[in-house]
Each structure stands twice: as structure tokens, then as C-alpha cells.
XYZ file of C-alpha atoms in Angstrom:
114
model
C 95.437 58.467 66.265
C 95.541 57.024 69.608
C 94.705 59.329 72.513
C 95.995 58.507 76.172
C 94.732 60.690 78.903
C 96.284 61.121 82.314
C 96.108 63.155 85.501
C 92.626 62.082 87.025
C 92.311 61.315 90.605
C 90.766 62.526 93.896
C 90.637 66.069 94.958
C 88.942 67.993 97.590
C 86.406 70.657 96.672
C 87.986 73.690 95.723
C 91.267 72.097 94.591
C 92.680 71.752 91.014
C 93.814 69.093 88.741
C 95.466 69.221 85.355
C 94.513 66.615 82.811
C 96.819 65.715 79.837
C 96.061 63.835 76.556
C 98.944 62.692 74.466
C 98.262 61.711 70.881
C 100.263 59.398 68.731
C 100.527 59.691 65.080
C 101.265 62.717 62.786
C 99.561 65.721 62.064
C 98.524 66.612 65.587
C 98.136 70.446 64.626
C 95.429 69.588 62.372
C 92.965 68.071 64.644
C 90.340 69.992 66.696
C 90.864 68.686 70.361
C 87.938 68.474 72.965
C 87.463 67.452 76.511
C 84.187 65.574 77.365
C 82.881 64.340 80.391
C 80.462 61.609 81.536
C 78.591 60.326 84.566
C 76.689 57.127 85.156
C 73.401 57.237 83.511
C 73.989 60.602 81.693
C 75.023 61.641 78.079
C 78.583 62.472 77.487
C 78.888 66.201 77.473
C 81.291 68.531 75.941
C 83.417 70.643 78.359
C 86.026 72.533 76.296
C 87.203 72.708 72.623
C 90.586 74.069 71.226
C 90.728 74.688 67.440
C 93.756 74.117 65.196
C 94.400 77.825 65.449
C 94.156 77.814 69.237
C 90.596 79.479 69.412
C 88.728 77.862 72.454
C 85.222 77.628 73.701
C 83.843 76.334 76.979
C 80.580 74.896 78.332
C 78.771 77.269 80.701
C 79.317 75.200 83.730
C 82.959 75.403 83.299
C 83.709 78.831 82.024
C 86.127 80.747 84.259
C 87.272 77.552 86.047
C 88.761 75.315 83.362
C 91.366 76.024 80.745
C 92.179 73.965 77.644
C 95.271 74.413 75.873
C 97.604 72.385 73.600
C 101.368 72.148 72.583
C 101.529 70.970 69.118
C 105.298 69.900 69.328
C 104.583 67.810 72.072
C 101.132 66.074 70.635
C 99.523 67.042 73.696
C 96.350 68.786 74.832
C 95.569 69.920 78.669
C 92.746 70.759 80.723
C 93.471 72.871 83.614
C 90.679 72.391 86.077
C 90.575 74.792 89.211
C 87.741 75.433 91.778
C 86.461 71.889 91.463
C 83.256 70.907 93.048
C 81.531 67.651 93.496
C 79.440 68.204 90.302
C 82.730 68.029 88.421
C 82.971 64.234 89.273
C 83.193 62.439 86.086
C 85.319 60.304 83.556
C 86.811 62.843 81.256
C 87.598 61.989 77.730
C 89.721 63.362 75.272
C 88.569 63.667 71.495
C 90.115 64.516 68.192
C 88.189 65.292 65.189
C 89.490 65.910 61.497
C 87.555 65.751 58.313
C 84.686 63.768 59.863
C 86.745 61.401 61.867
C 86.538 61.035 65.537
C 88.914 59.607 67.815
C 88.400 59.117 71.684
C 90.584 58.238 74.540
C 90.014 55.741 77.264
C 89.043 58.252 79.862
C 90.449 59.238 83.249
C 88.237 59.413 86.365
C 88.122 62.636 88.275
C 86.678 62.458 91.814
C 85.778 65.741 93.813
C 85.050 64.660 97.541
C 85.940 65.772 100.837
């Protein structure tokens, strides 16, 4: 599966962005989908997960601010990000996993700055 992220950009503190991840290939609904983020010099960290059944899980640092969702008929997963702060600045990556196989997108930059 090939993953392509979009929706990143520059936003002021307190603002919102919605990231999208479009997946090619078949059986999208059989993949667990996740968003990760990474800043220079740091390890990539898990932000949010959505299972094949639609259950979600979030890192503590985004709970109540970010929402992950998926539209299987469109082969797309979203990350709605609200109340952004400068600490959310990072490259955000889409990740798909199934049966021990892992796939990554190329990443999209999110910069939160005034």
C-alpha cells in the first residue's frame, strides 16, 4: 500500500489543521491506521491509532485536542488537530499495519508559530 499525506502547513497557536492520508491498494479496511510525528533529533512518536473496527487511542499529549478518523470507502484516514501549540510542530507521518507488515507515508510538515 502507498500512503500519501496532505494538509500540513503553517498555523498560529490555537489554530486547527486537518491532515489527510490517502491509501492506494485494496483492503484498506483491514489495516490499522496511525499517525506519528517526529521532530529533529527525536524519535518518531505515536500520536493516534484507529483500528479496523473504528476504535481510537491517543497519546496523552494530544488527548482532547486531536481526533483520528477513517473513511474506508475513500481509503482515507484523517487527523483533525485543534488547539495547536508550538510543541505540536513536527513532521507528521501516516502509518498502516497489517499482519506484521508496516507502511509509511512521506510525511507532511506542521508548523505552529505566530
